[in-house]
mmCIF file of C-alpha atoms and ligand atoms in Angstrom:
data_model
loop_
_atom_site.group_PDB
_atom_site.id
_atom_site.type_symbol
_atom_site.label_atom_id
_atom_site.label_comp_id
_atom_site.label_asym_id
_atom_site.label_seq_id
_atom_site.Cartn_x
_atom_site.Cartn_y
_atom_site.Cartn_z
ATOM 1 C CA MET A 1 -73.865 -81.006 231.777
ATOM 2 C CA PHE A 2 -70.699 -79.086 232.554
ATOM 3 C CA GLN A 3 -68.714 -79.647 235.721
ATOM 4 C CA VAL A 4 -65.973 -77.380 236.989
ATOM 5 C CA GLN A 5 -63.006 -78.120 239.245
ATOM 6 C CA LEU A 6 -60.444 -75.675 240.637
ATOM 7 C CA SER A 7 -56.894 -76.706 241.488
ATOM 8 C CA THR A 8 -55.850 -76.117 245.101
ATOM 9 C CA ASP A 9 -53.400 -73.375 244.115
ATOM 10 C CA GLY A 10 -56.035 -71.675 241.934
ATOM 11 C CA ASP A 11 -53.802 -71.818 238.874
ATOM 12 C CA VAL A 12 -55.874 -74.309 236.813
ATOM 13 C CA VAL A 13 -59.612 -74.543 236.089
ATOM 14 C CA THR A 14 -60.823 -77.897 234.631
ATOM 15 C CA LEU A 15 -64.082 -78.074 232.693
ATOM 16 C CA THR A 16 -65.679 -81.462 232.094
ATOM 17 C CA HIS A 17 -68.500 -81.966 229.562
ATOM 18 C CA GLY A 18 -69.304 -85.653 228.911
ATOM 19 C CA ASN A 19 -66.036 -87.128 227.686
ATOM 20 C CA ASP A 20 -64.485 -83.730 226.920
ATOM 21 C CA ILE A 21 -62.034 -82.418 229.450
ATOM 22 C CA ALA A 22 -60.429 -78.984 229.065
ATOM 23 C CA ARG A 23 -57.948 -77.416 231.439
ATOM 24 C CA PHE A 24 -57.330 -73.663 231.440
ATOM 25 C CA HIS A 25 -54.698 -71.634 233.226
ATOM 26 C CA ALA A 26 -55.775 -68.673 235.388
ATOM 27 C CA ILE A 27 -53.607 -66.279 233.391
ATOM 28 C CA TRP A 28 -55.143 -67.452 230.123
ATOM 29 C CA LEU A 29 -58.668 -67.168 231.473
ATOM 30 C CA ARG A 30 -58.124 -63.679 232.847
ATOM 31 C CA ASP A 31 -56.521 -62.547 229.546
ATOM 32 C CA ASN A 32 -59.437 -63.975 227.570
ATOM 33 C CA ALA A 33 -62.264 -62.505 229.633
ATOM 34 C CA TRP A 34 -65.095 -60.964 227.592
ATOM 35 C CA ASP A 35 -66.444 -58.575 230.263
ATOM 36 C CA GLU A 36 -66.870 -54.980 229.222
ATOM 37 C CA ASP A 37 -63.742 -53.788 231.075
ATOM 38 C CA THR A 38 -61.582 -56.268 229.136
ATOM 39 C CA ARG A 39 -63.239 -56.155 225.691
ATOM 40 C CA ALA A 40 -64.935 -53.237 223.990
ATOM 41 C CA PRO A 41 -68.672 -53.934 223.596
ATOM 42 C CA GLY A 42 -69.458 -54.055 219.877
ATOM 43 C CA ASN A 43 -66.171 -54.523 218.124
ATOM 44 C CA GLY A 44 -64.630 -56.787 220.762
ATOM 45 C CA GLN A 45 -61.250 -55.072 220.763
ATOM 46 C CA ARG A 46 -59.114 -55.869 223.763
ATOM 47 C CA LEU A 47 -58.962 -52.915 226.159
ATOM 48 C CA ILE A 48 -56.190 -54.190 228.391
ATOM 49 C CA ALA A 49 -52.562 -55.208 227.871
ATOM 50 C CA LEU A 50 -50.928 -58.167 229.570
ATOM 51 C CA ARG A 51 -49.096 -55.713 231.862
ATOM 52 C CA ASP A 52 -52.491 -54.827 233.356
ATOM 53 C CA ILE A 53 -52.890 -58.382 234.674
ATOM 54 C CA ASP A 54 -50.947 -59.317 237.818
ATOM 55 C CA ALA A 55 -48.294 -62.007 237.099
ATOM 56 C CA GLY A 56 -49.480 -63.946 240.111
ATOM 57 C CA VAL A 57 -53.152 -63.963 239.043
ATOM 58 C CA HIS A 58 -55.134 -66.937 240.314
ATOM 59 C CA VAL A 59 -58.688 -68.100 240.717
ATOM 60 C CA THR A 60 -60.193 -68.128 244.212
ATOM 61 C CA ALA A 61 -63.722 -69.339 243.332
ATOM 62 C CA ALA A 62 -65.262 -71.170 240.398
ATOM 63 C CA ARG A 63 -69.001 -71.914 240.019
ATOM 64 C CA MET A 64 -71.624 -72.621 237.426
ATOM 65 C CA GLU A 65 -74.626 -70.326 237.277
ATOM 66 C CA GLY A 66 -77.163 -69.653 234.532
ATOM 67 C CA GLY A 67 -75.254 -71.760 231.991
ATOM 68 C CA GLN A 68 -72.110 -69.700 232.498
ATOM 69 C CA LEU A 69 -68.866 -70.235 234.357
ATOM 70 C CA HIS A 70 -68.209 -67.575 237.009
ATOM 71 C CA LEU A 71 -64.634 -67.123 238.136
ATOM 72 C CA THR A 72 -63.329 -64.869 240.876
ATOM 73 C CA PHE A 73 -59.751 -63.648 240.391
ATOM 74 C CA ALA A 74 -57.163 -62.626 242.971
ATOM 75 C CA PRO A 75 -55.637 -60.180 243.615
ATOM 76 C CA GLU A 76 -58.287 -58.222 241.676
ATOM 77 C CA GLY A 77 -61.160 -59.706 243.639
ATOM 78 C CA ARG A 78 -63.427 -59.426 240.563
ATOM 79 C CA SER A 79 -65.869 -62.078 239.368
ATOM 80 C CA ILE A 80 -66.113 -62.598 235.610
ATOM 81 C CA ALA A 81 -68.598 -64.748 233.632
ATOM 82 C CA TYR A 82 -67.524 -67.007 230.753
ATOM 83 C CA ASP A 83 -69.483 -68.548 227.898
ATOM 84 C CA LEU A 84 -68.959 -72.324 228.187
ATOM 85 C CA ALA A 85 -69.287 -73.035 224.437
ATOM 86 C CA TRP A 86 -66.675 -70.341 223.703
ATOM 87 C CA LEU A 87 -64.286 -71.935 226.209
ATOM 88 C CA MET A 88 -64.695 -75.447 224.795
ATOM 89 C CA GLU A 89 -64.257 -74.086 221.266
ATOM 90 C CA HIS A 90 -60.999 -72.463 222.345
ATOM 91 C CA SER A 91 -59.617 -75.369 224.390
ATOM 92 C CA TYR A 92 -55.828 -75.795 224.134
ATOM 93 C CA ASP A 93 -55.635 -78.877 226.347
ATOM 94 C CA ARG A 94 -53.864 -81.134 223.902
ATOM 95 C CA ALA A 95 -50.743 -83.238 223.546
ATOM 96 C CA GLN A 96 -47.613 -81.174 223.243
ATOM 97 C CA ASN A 97 -46.254 -82.406 219.962
ATOM 98 C CA ARG A 98 -47.846 -83.195 216.640
ATOM 99 C CA ALA A 99 -45.951 -84.903 213.848
ATOM 100 C CA PRO A 100 -44.347 -82.326 211.458
ATOM 101 C CA GLY A 101 -46.469 -81.821 208.350
ATOM 102 C CA TRP A 102 -49.895 -81.671 210.029
ATOM 103 C CA LEU A 103 -52.589 -79.601 208.396
ATOM 104 C CA ALA A 104 -53.823 -76.506 210.210
ATOM 105 C CA ASP A 105 -57.294 -74.977 210.004
ATOM 106 C CA SER A 106 -59.749 -76.738 207.752
ATOM 107 C CA ALA A 107 -57.267 -78.000 205.143
ATOM 108 C CA GLU A 108 -57.712 -81.523 203.811
ATOM 109 C CA ALA A 109 -55.086 -83.360 201.738
ATOM 110 C CA TRP A 110 -56.270 -84.860 198.417
ATOM 111 C CA ASP A 111 -55.070 -86.805 195.405
ATOM 112 C CA ALA A 112 -56.411 -87.868 191.979
ATOM 113 C CA ARG A 113 -59.518 -89.343 193.595
ATOM 114 C CA LEU A 114 -60.833 -85.800 194.007
ATOM 115 C CA MET A 115 -61.293 -85.832 190.233
ATOM 116 C CA ASP A 116 -64.777 -87.297 190.730
ATOM 117 C CA ASN A 117 -65.781 -84.286 192.721
ATOM 118 C CA VAL A 118 -63.798 -81.254 191.527
ATOM 119 C CA PRO A 119 -64.608 -78.261 193.797
ATOM 120 C CA THR A 120 -66.727 -75.964 191.661
ATOM 121 C CA GLY A 121 -68.962 -72.920 191.999
ATOM 122 C CA ASP A 122 -71.411 -71.257 189.656
ATOM 123 C CA PHE A 123 -70.503 -67.631 188.907
ATOM 124 C CA ALA A 124 -74.036 -66.158 189.166
ATOM 125 C CA ALA A 125 -74.818 -68.123 192.400
ATOM 126 C CA VAL A 126 -71.490 -67.255 194.050
ATOM 127 C CA LEU A 127 -72.015 -63.587 193.069
ATOM 128 C CA GLY A 128 -75.594 -63.271 194.253
ATOM 129 C CA ASP A 129 -76.081 -65.811 197.033
ATOM 130 C CA PRO A 130 -74.011 -65.441 200.253
ATOM 131 C CA SER A 131 -74.387 -69.101 201.150
ATOM 132 C CA ALA A 132 -73.176 -70.210 197.690
ATOM 133 C CA ARG A 133 -70.255 -67.779 198.036
ATOM 134 C CA ALA A 134 -69.372 -69.199 201.453
ATOM 135 C CA ALA A 135 -69.594 -72.747 200.106
ATOM 136 C CA TRP A 136 -67.235 -71.909 197.217
ATOM 137 C CA LEU A 137 -64.732 -70.108 199.492
ATOM 138 C CA ALA A 138 -64.918 -73.012 201.995
ATOM 139 C CA GLN A 139 -63.837 -75.419 199.218
ATOM 140 C CA ILE A 140 -60.827 -73.203 198.465
ATOM 141 C CA ALA A 141 -59.898 -73.151 202.171
ATOM 142 C CA ARG A 142 -60.295 -76.909 202.376
ATOM 143 C CA TYR A 143 -58.730 -78.122 199.126
ATOM 144 C CA GLY A 144 -56.644 -75.087 198.078
ATOM 145 C CA PHE A 145 -58.431 -74.705 194.726
ATOM 146 C CA ALA A 146 -61.800 -74.443 193.088
ATOM 147 C CA LYS A 147 -63.305 -73.865 189.632
ATOM 148 C CA LEU A 148 -65.891 -71.257 188.839
ATOM 149 C CA GLN A 149 -68.156 -71.807 185.891
ATOM 150 C CA ASP A 150 -70.561 -69.841 183.647
ATOM 151 C CA GLY A 151 -68.869 -66.483 184.137
ATOM 152 C CA PRO A 152 -68.846 -63.682 181.575
ATOM 153 C CA VAL A 153 -66.670 -64.063 178.459
ATOM 154 C CA GLU A 154 -65.072 -60.637 178.324
ATOM 155 C CA ASP A 155 -61.698 -58.967 178.728
ATOM 156 C CA GLY A 156 -60.962 -58.477 182.446
ATOM 157 C CA ALA A 157 -63.656 -60.852 183.690
ATOM 158 C CA LEU A 158 -61.109 -62.332 186.077
ATOM 159 C CA PHE A 159 -61.326 -59.163 188.180
ATOM 160 C CA LYS A 160 -64.980 -60.006 188.880
ATOM 161 C CA VAL A 161 -63.727 -63.303 190.354
ATOM 162 C CA VAL A 162 -61.271 -61.472 192.614
ATOM 163 C CA ASP A 163 -64.040 -59.031 193.651
ATOM 164 C CA LEU A 164 -65.869 -62.014 195.152
ATOM 165 C CA PHE A 165 -63.315 -62.216 198.024
ATOM 166 C CA GLY A 166 -60.591 -59.603 197.927
ATOM 167 C CA HIS A 167 -58.221 -57.449 195.946
ATOM 168 C CA VAL A 168 -55.855 -57.872 193.018
ATOM 169 C CA ARG A 169 -52.192 -58.123 193.973
ATOM 170 C CA GLU A 170 -50.412 -56.095 191.304
ATOM 171 C CA THR A 171 -46.880 -57.111 190.330
ATOM 172 C CA ASN A 172 -44.305 -56.073 187.757
ATOM 173 C CA TYR A 173 -46.412 -58.091 185.251
ATOM 174 C CA GLY A 174 -49.227 -55.593 185.829
ATOM 175 C CA SER A 175 -52.635 -56.148 187.362
ATOM 176 C CA LYS A 176 -53.203 -59.083 184.968
ATOM 177 C CA PHE A 177 -51.185 -61.124 182.499
ATOM 178 C CA GLU A 178 -52.170 -62.623 179.158
ATOM 179 C CA VAL A 179 -51.618 -66.253 178.214
ATOM 180 C CA ARG A 180 -52.422 -66.258 174.517
ATOM 181 C CA THR A 181 -51.323 -69.006 172.180
ATOM 182 C CA GLU A 182 -51.962 -69.769 168.522
ATOM 183 C CA ILE A 183 -51.398 -73.437 168.115
ATOM 184 C CA ASN A 184 -50.638 -74.277 164.462
ATOM 185 C CA PRO A 185 -48.593 -77.051 162.847
ATOM 186 C CA THR A 186 -45.386 -74.928 162.949
ATOM 187 C CA ASN A 187 -45.349 -74.225 166.667
ATOM 188 C CA LEU A 188 -47.300 -77.256 167.818
ATOM 189 C CA ALA A 189 -44.027 -79.008 168.510
ATOM 190 C CA TYR A 190 -42.989 -76.731 171.359
ATOM 191 C CA THR A 191 -46.289 -75.239 172.569
ATOM 192 C CA GLY A 192 -47.589 -78.767 172.657
ATOM 193 C CA LEU A 193 -45.337 -79.519 175.540
ATOM 194 C CA GLY A 194 -46.928 -79.570 178.924
ATOM 195 C CA LEU A 195 -45.443 -77.697 181.862
ATOM 196 C CA GLN A 196 -44.328 -79.365 185.082
ATOM 197 C CA ALA A 197 -46.663 -78.548 187.941
ATOM 198 C CA HIS A 198 -45.379 -75.577 189.878
ATOM 199 C CA THR A 199 -46.250 -72.777 192.236
ATOM 200 C CA ASP A 200 -46.112 -69.288 190.798
ATOM 201 C CA ASN A 201 -43.614 -66.554 191.706
ATOM 202 C CA PRO A 202 -41.674 -68.300 194.499
ATOM 203 C CA TYR A 203 -39.039 -65.607 193.876
ATOM 204 C CA ARG A 204 -41.289 -63.011 195.504
ATOM 205 C CA ASP A 205 -41.191 -62.598 199.276
ATOM 206 C CA PRO A 206 -43.979 -62.628 200.252
ATOM 207 C CA MET A 207 -45.242 -64.564 197.269
ATOM 208 C CA PRO A 208 -48.768 -63.959 195.940
ATOM 209 C CA THR A 209 -50.917 -66.480 197.754
ATOM 210 C CA VAL A 210 -53.769 -66.719 195.205
ATOM 211 C CA GLN A 211 -53.638 -67.118 191.433
ATOM 212 C CA VAL A 212 -56.728 -66.841 189.227
ATOM 213 C CA LEU A 213 -56.654 -68.159 185.652
ATOM 214 C CA TYR A 214 -59.631 -67.246 183.467
ATOM 215 C CA CYS A 215 -60.433 -68.889 180.128
ATOM 216 C CA LEU A 216 -61.660 -66.567 177.335
ATOM 217 C CA GLU A 217 -60.943 -68.778 174.286
ATOM 218 C CA SER A 218 -60.035 -72.422 173.968
ATOM 219 C CA THR A 219 -60.425 -74.090 170.583
ATOM 220 C CA ALA A 220 -57.294 -76.258 170.609
ATOM 221 C CA GLU A 221 -57.675 -79.845 171.727
ATOM 222 C CA GLY A 222 -55.857 -80.743 174.924
ATOM 223 C CA GLY A 223 -54.211 -78.031 177.024
ATOM 224 C CA GLU A 224 -56.168 -79.123 180.116
ATOM 225 C CA ASN A 225 -55.273 -77.528 183.381
ATOM 226 C CA MET A 226 -54.089 -79.753 186.174
ATOM 227 C CA VAL A 227 -53.491 -79.250 189.890
ATOM 228 C CA VAL A 228 -51.551 -81.173 192.530
ATOM 229 C CA ASP A 229 -51.889 -80.795 196.277
ATOM 230 C CA GLY A 230 -48.394 -79.732 197.428
ATOM 231 C CA PHE A 231 -49.334 -80.485 201.039
ATOM 232 C CA ALA A 232 -50.325 -84.049 200.084
ATOM 233 C CA ALA A 233 -47.028 -84.387 198.173
ATOM 234 C CA ALA A 234 -45.018 -83.150 201.161
ATOM 235 C CA ARG A 235 -46.841 -85.494 203.510
ATOM 236 C CA ARG A 236 -46.227 -88.443 201.171
ATOM 237 C CA LEU A 237 -42.520 -87.555 201.090
ATOM 238 C CA ARG A 238 -42.478 -87.600 204.897
ATOM 239 C CA GLU A 239 -44.235 -91.001 205.001
ATOM 240 C CA GLU A 240 -41.686 -92.408 202.553
ATOM 241 C CA ASN A 241 -38.630 -90.782 204.105
ATOM 242 C CA PRO A 242 -38.858 -88.468 207.119
ATOM 243 C CA GLU A 243 -35.219 -87.399 206.699
ATOM 244 C CA TRP A 244 -35.916 -86.133 203.186
ATOM 245 C CA PHE A 245 -38.907 -84.184 204.436
ATOM 246 C CA ASP A 246 -36.731 -82.674 207.173
ATOM 247 C CA VAL A 247 -33.945 -81.764 204.773
ATOM 248 C CA LEU A 248 -36.317 -79.801 202.533
ATOM 249 C CA SER A 249 -38.118 -78.134 205.407
ATOM 250 C CA GLN A 250 -34.987 -77.251 207.391
ATOM 251 C CA HIS A 251 -32.984 -75.647 204.597
ATOM 252 C CA CYS A 252 -33.745 -72.737 202.319
ATOM 253 C CA ALA A 253 -33.884 -73.031 198.568
ATOM 254 C CA ARG A 254 -33.349 -69.935 196.443
ATOM 255 C CA PHE A 255 -35.536 -68.642 193.643
ATOM 256 C CA GLU A 256 -34.865 -65.917 191.134
ATOM 257 C CA TYR A 257 -36.483 -64.001 188.261
ATOM 258 C CA ALA A 258 -34.627 -61.421 186.236
ATOM 259 C CA GLY A 259 -36.391 -59.218 183.673
ATOM 260 C CA THR A 260 -36.205 -55.642 182.451
ATOM 261 C CA GLY A 261 -35.636 -53.539 185.540
ATOM 262 C CA VAL A 262 -36.444 -56.351 187.959
ATOM 263 C CA ARG A 263 -34.332 -58.902 189.730
ATOM 264 C CA LEU A 264 -36.510 -60.732 192.200
ATOM 265 C CA GLN A 265 -34.786 -63.095 194.578
ATOM 266 C CA SER A 266 -35.973 -65.115 197.562
ATOM 267 C CA ARG A 267 -34.473 -67.486 200.118
ATOM 268 C CA ARG A 268 -37.259 -69.726 201.346
ATOM 269 C CA PRO A 269 -37.663 -73.498 201.884
ATOM 270 C CA MET A 270 -39.450 -75.740 199.373
ATOM 271 C CA ILE A 271 -41.430 -77.161 202.303
ATOM 272 C CA GLU A 272 -42.188 -74.433 204.826
ATOM 273 C CA LEU A 273 -43.460 -75.316 208.296
ATOM 274 C CA ASP A 274 -44.828 -73.220 211.080
ATOM 275 C CA PRO A 275 -42.791 -73.328 214.297
ATOM 276 C CA ASP A 276 -45.180 -76.094 215.558
ATOM 277 C CA GLY A 277 -44.686 -78.232 212.462
ATOM 278 C CA ALA A 278 -47.900 -77.323 210.600
ATOM 279 C CA LEU A 279 -47.470 -77.158 206.840
ATOM 280 C CA ARG A 280 -47.372 -73.548 205.823
ATOM 281 C CA ALA A 281 -46.290 -73.490 202.203
ATOM 282 C CA VAL A 282 -44.794 -75.508 199.365
ATOM 283 C CA ARG A 283 -42.637 -73.782 196.746
ATOM 284 C CA PHE A 284 -41.770 -75.731 193.624
ATOM 285 C CA ASN A 285 -40.795 -74.191 190.316
ATOM 286 C CA ASN A 286 -37.993 -75.547 188.150
ATOM 287 C CA ARG A 287 -37.964 -72.471 185.877
ATOM 288 C CA SER A 288 -37.144 -70.017 188.644
ATOM 289 C CA ALA A 289 -34.923 -72.280 190.855
ATOM 290 C CA ALA A 290 -31.632 -70.525 191.579
ATOM 291 C CA ALA A 291 -28.402 -72.046 192.855
ATOM 292 C CA ILE A 292 -28.949 -73.524 196.306
ATOM 293 C CA THR A 293 -26.199 -72.319 198.623
ATOM 294 C CA ASP A 294 -27.745 -72.636 202.070
ATOM 295 C CA VAL A 295 -27.290 -76.396 202.441
ATOM 296 C CA PRO A 296 -24.069 -77.632 204.118
ATOM 297 C CA PHE A 297 -21.689 -79.607 201.889
ATOM 298 C CA ASP A 298 -22.352 -82.943 203.627
ATOM 299 C CA VAL A 299 -26.122 -82.513 203.411
ATOM 300 C CA MET A 300 -26.304 -81.510 199.722
ATOM 301 C CA PRO A 301 -26.517 -85.085 198.326
ATOM 302 C CA ALA A 302 -29.507 -85.848 200.616
ATOM 303 C CA TYR A 303 -31.031 -82.465 199.670
ATOM 304 C CA TYR A 304 -30.871 -83.346 195.949
ATOM 305 C CA ALA A 305 -32.269 -86.827 196.553
ATOM 306 C CA ALA A 306 -35.177 -85.303 198.506
ATOM 307 C CA TYR A 307 -35.762 -82.606 195.842
ATOM 308 C CA ARG A 308 -35.782 -85.257 193.131
ATOM 309 C CA ARG A 309 -38.218 -87.486 195.011
ATOM 310 C CA LEU A 310 -40.586 -84.563 195.767
ATOM 311 C CA GLY A 311 -40.593 -83.826 192.017
ATOM 312 C CA GLU A 312 -41.397 -87.494 191.222
ATOM 313 C CA ILE A 313 -44.279 -87.452 193.685
ATOM 314 C CA ILE A 314 -45.620 -84.227 192.112
ATOM 315 C CA ASP A 315 -45.366 -85.831 188.649
ATOM 316 C CA ASP A 316 -47.154 -89.019 189.754
ATOM 317 C CA PRO A 317 -50.531 -89.157 187.920
ATOM 318 C CA SER A 318 -52.162 -90.553 191.078
ATOM 319 C CA MET A 319 -51.621 -87.132 192.661
ATOM 320 C CA GLU A 320 -53.164 -84.979 189.957
ATOM 321 C CA VAL A 321 -56.621 -83.626 189.253
ATOM 322 C CA SER A 322 -57.123 -82.261 185.732
ATOM 323 C CA PHE A 323 -60.002 -80.434 184.076
ATOM 324 C CA ARG A 324 -60.596 -78.542 180.851
ATOM 325 C CA LEU A 325 -61.718 -74.950 181.091
ATOM 326 C CA GLU A 326 -64.165 -73.551 178.559
ATOM 327 C CA PRO A 327 -64.661 -69.818 177.850
ATOM 328 C CA GLY A 328 -66.224 -68.181 180.936
ATOM 329 C CA GLU A 329 -64.701 -70.742 183.277
ATOM 330 C CA SER A 330 -61.851 -70.067 185.656
ATOM 331 C CA PHE A 331 -60.013 -71.606 188.524
ATOM 332 C CA LEU A 332 -58.383 -70.266 191.592
ATOM 333 C CA VAL A 333 -55.471 -71.839 193.451
ATOM 334 C CA ASP A 334 -53.991 -71.272 196.894
ATOM 335 C CA ASN A 335 -50.486 -70.625 195.587
ATOM 336 C CA THR A 336 -48.915 -71.482 198.960
ATOM 337 C CA ARG A 337 -50.186 -75.010 198.598
ATOM 338 C CA VAL A 338 -51.547 -76.197 195.253
ATOM 339 C CA LEU A 339 -49.258 -76.575 192.221
ATOM 340 C CA HIS A 340 -50.727 -76.019 188.782
ATOM 341 C CA ALA A 341 -49.749 -76.864 185.220
ATOM 342 C CA ARG A 342 -51.033 -76.936 181.693
ATOM 343 C CA LYS A 343 -51.005 -80.208 179.785
ATOM 344 C CA GLY A 344 -49.850 -80.551 176.219
ATOM 345 C CA TYR A 345 -51.971 -79.897 173.120
ATOM 346 C CA SER A 346 -53.024 -82.477 170.604
ATOM 347 C CA GLY A 347 -54.505 -80.227 167.894
ATOM 348 C CA THR A 348 -54.458 -76.751 166.403
ATOM 349 C CA GLY A 349 -56.475 -73.700 167.424
ATOM 350 C CA THR A 350 -56.300 -70.749 169.784
ATOM 351 C CA ARG A 351 -56.099 -70.492 173.526
ATOM 352 C CA TRP A 352 -56.570 -67.240 175.432
ATOM 353 C CA PHE A 353 -56.388 -67.094 179.237
ATOM 354 C CA GLN A 354 -55.956 -64.138 181.554
ATOM 355 C CA GLY A 355 -54.332 -64.514 184.935
ATOM 356 C CA CYS A 356 -53.879 -62.387 188.015
ATOM 357 C CA TYR A 357 -52.807 -62.655 191.612
ATOM 358 C CA ALA A 358 -54.639 -61.970 194.879
ATOM 359 C CA ASP A 359 -54.270 -63.211 198.438
ATOM 360 C CA MET A 360 -55.627 -65.985 200.646
ATOM 361 C CA ASP A 361 -56.282 -63.700 203.620
ATOM 362 C CA GLY A 362 -59.113 -62.234 201.531
ATOM 363 C CA VAL A 363 -60.516 -65.707 200.914
ATOM 364 C CA ARG A 364 -60.368 -66.654 204.620
ATOM 365 C CA SER A 365 -61.667 -63.253 205.781
ATOM 366 C CA THR A 366 -64.645 -63.215 203.453
ATOM 367 C CA LEU A 367 -65.482 -66.806 204.339
ATOM 368 C CA ALA A 368 -65.254 -66.107 208.070
ATOM 369 C CA ALA A 369 -67.321 -62.951 207.792
ATOM 370 C CA LEU A 370 -70.030 -64.840 205.828
ATOM 371 C CA GLN A 371 -70.048 -67.647 208.373
ATOM 372 C CA LYS A 372 -69.989 -65.426 211.424
ATOM 373 C CA PRO A 373 -70.941 -61.807 210.721
ATOM 374 C CA ARG A 374 -69.714 -59.427 213.348
ATOM 375 C CA LYS A 375 -68.975 -55.746 213.593
ATOM 376 C CA GLU A 376 -65.207 -55.559 213.248
ATOM 377 C CA ALA A 377 -62.655 -52.874 213.926
ATOM 378 C CA ALA A 378 -59.148 -52.683 212.554
ATOM 379 C CA GLU A 379 -56.445 -54.876 214.139
HETATM 380 FE FE1 FE2 B 401 -47.971 -70.779 186.585
#
């Protein structure tokens, strides 16, 4: 049972539903009306601009009728009906500040304990069954990575993975890149080394936000793939030492990659926050780290201490989830969040992977469209 209360000045409408209380401002309510003069029927595009709403807009009457909230606005003098569930779903009546490092949307931090339940989809099911596709994409949105198994074993199969949610992001490496290694006794010594967990291409701005790695051959022992939740690592750093978290989020690092005809450079923080403190991205890649010049002299020692500790947390086995990929299996990471690495080899053989980039907006869009189909227009 909903109850409505109007402030005496008509500026605030309060909805009460059981223990839930949500206050809304008159200007917000008028701007978010869904009547056919405000929103186009069908595609829902907004038909008015803020300049079309009087700055002194207020509510003169509020009543419940037929399961809807009816509000009369002055100076327009119009009455507009609101869907109560929509209003409660869009409530913004919350405490002003959240601790920096909070997780937006449906993200959930994880550590090695996720190993018992590695997010996985089946290629044929995800391709053919919309609910299986939504479930697979929802795992990527929640954990920042997922495996896909039983896919085709053929050159370019990774593009079929990208087709499930979006488009390939081509770079100077081409539309895909080859990771092909012959591991024999002569080169075992150096190829056998694992890589430190990293995010890819932090020197691009914007960086590619999805990486797909697809296994076509894997006869060598070892060489498992591993992933670390960069958001969990950043949050652990903050728990241990809030100043170190601040120093990495409040200063820019620099990243660089120089190749034939390319010199990619970026100036972005290792821990990037939204203006409201939500974790937006983690960038961590020792191979493309450039000289850091945006940290004041007196702060540099703390910056290096924080950078070192973040690396130690990332290297901590209690943070990592590892899995072996067989031919036809692939995994996808949210490259703004989840670090990846390959572990060392312990035997000889061949290993052939193909990789490509794509973007998370495709993941989120396809997921949202599957969960809530709606005719959409551009913008
Ligand atoms: Fe990589």
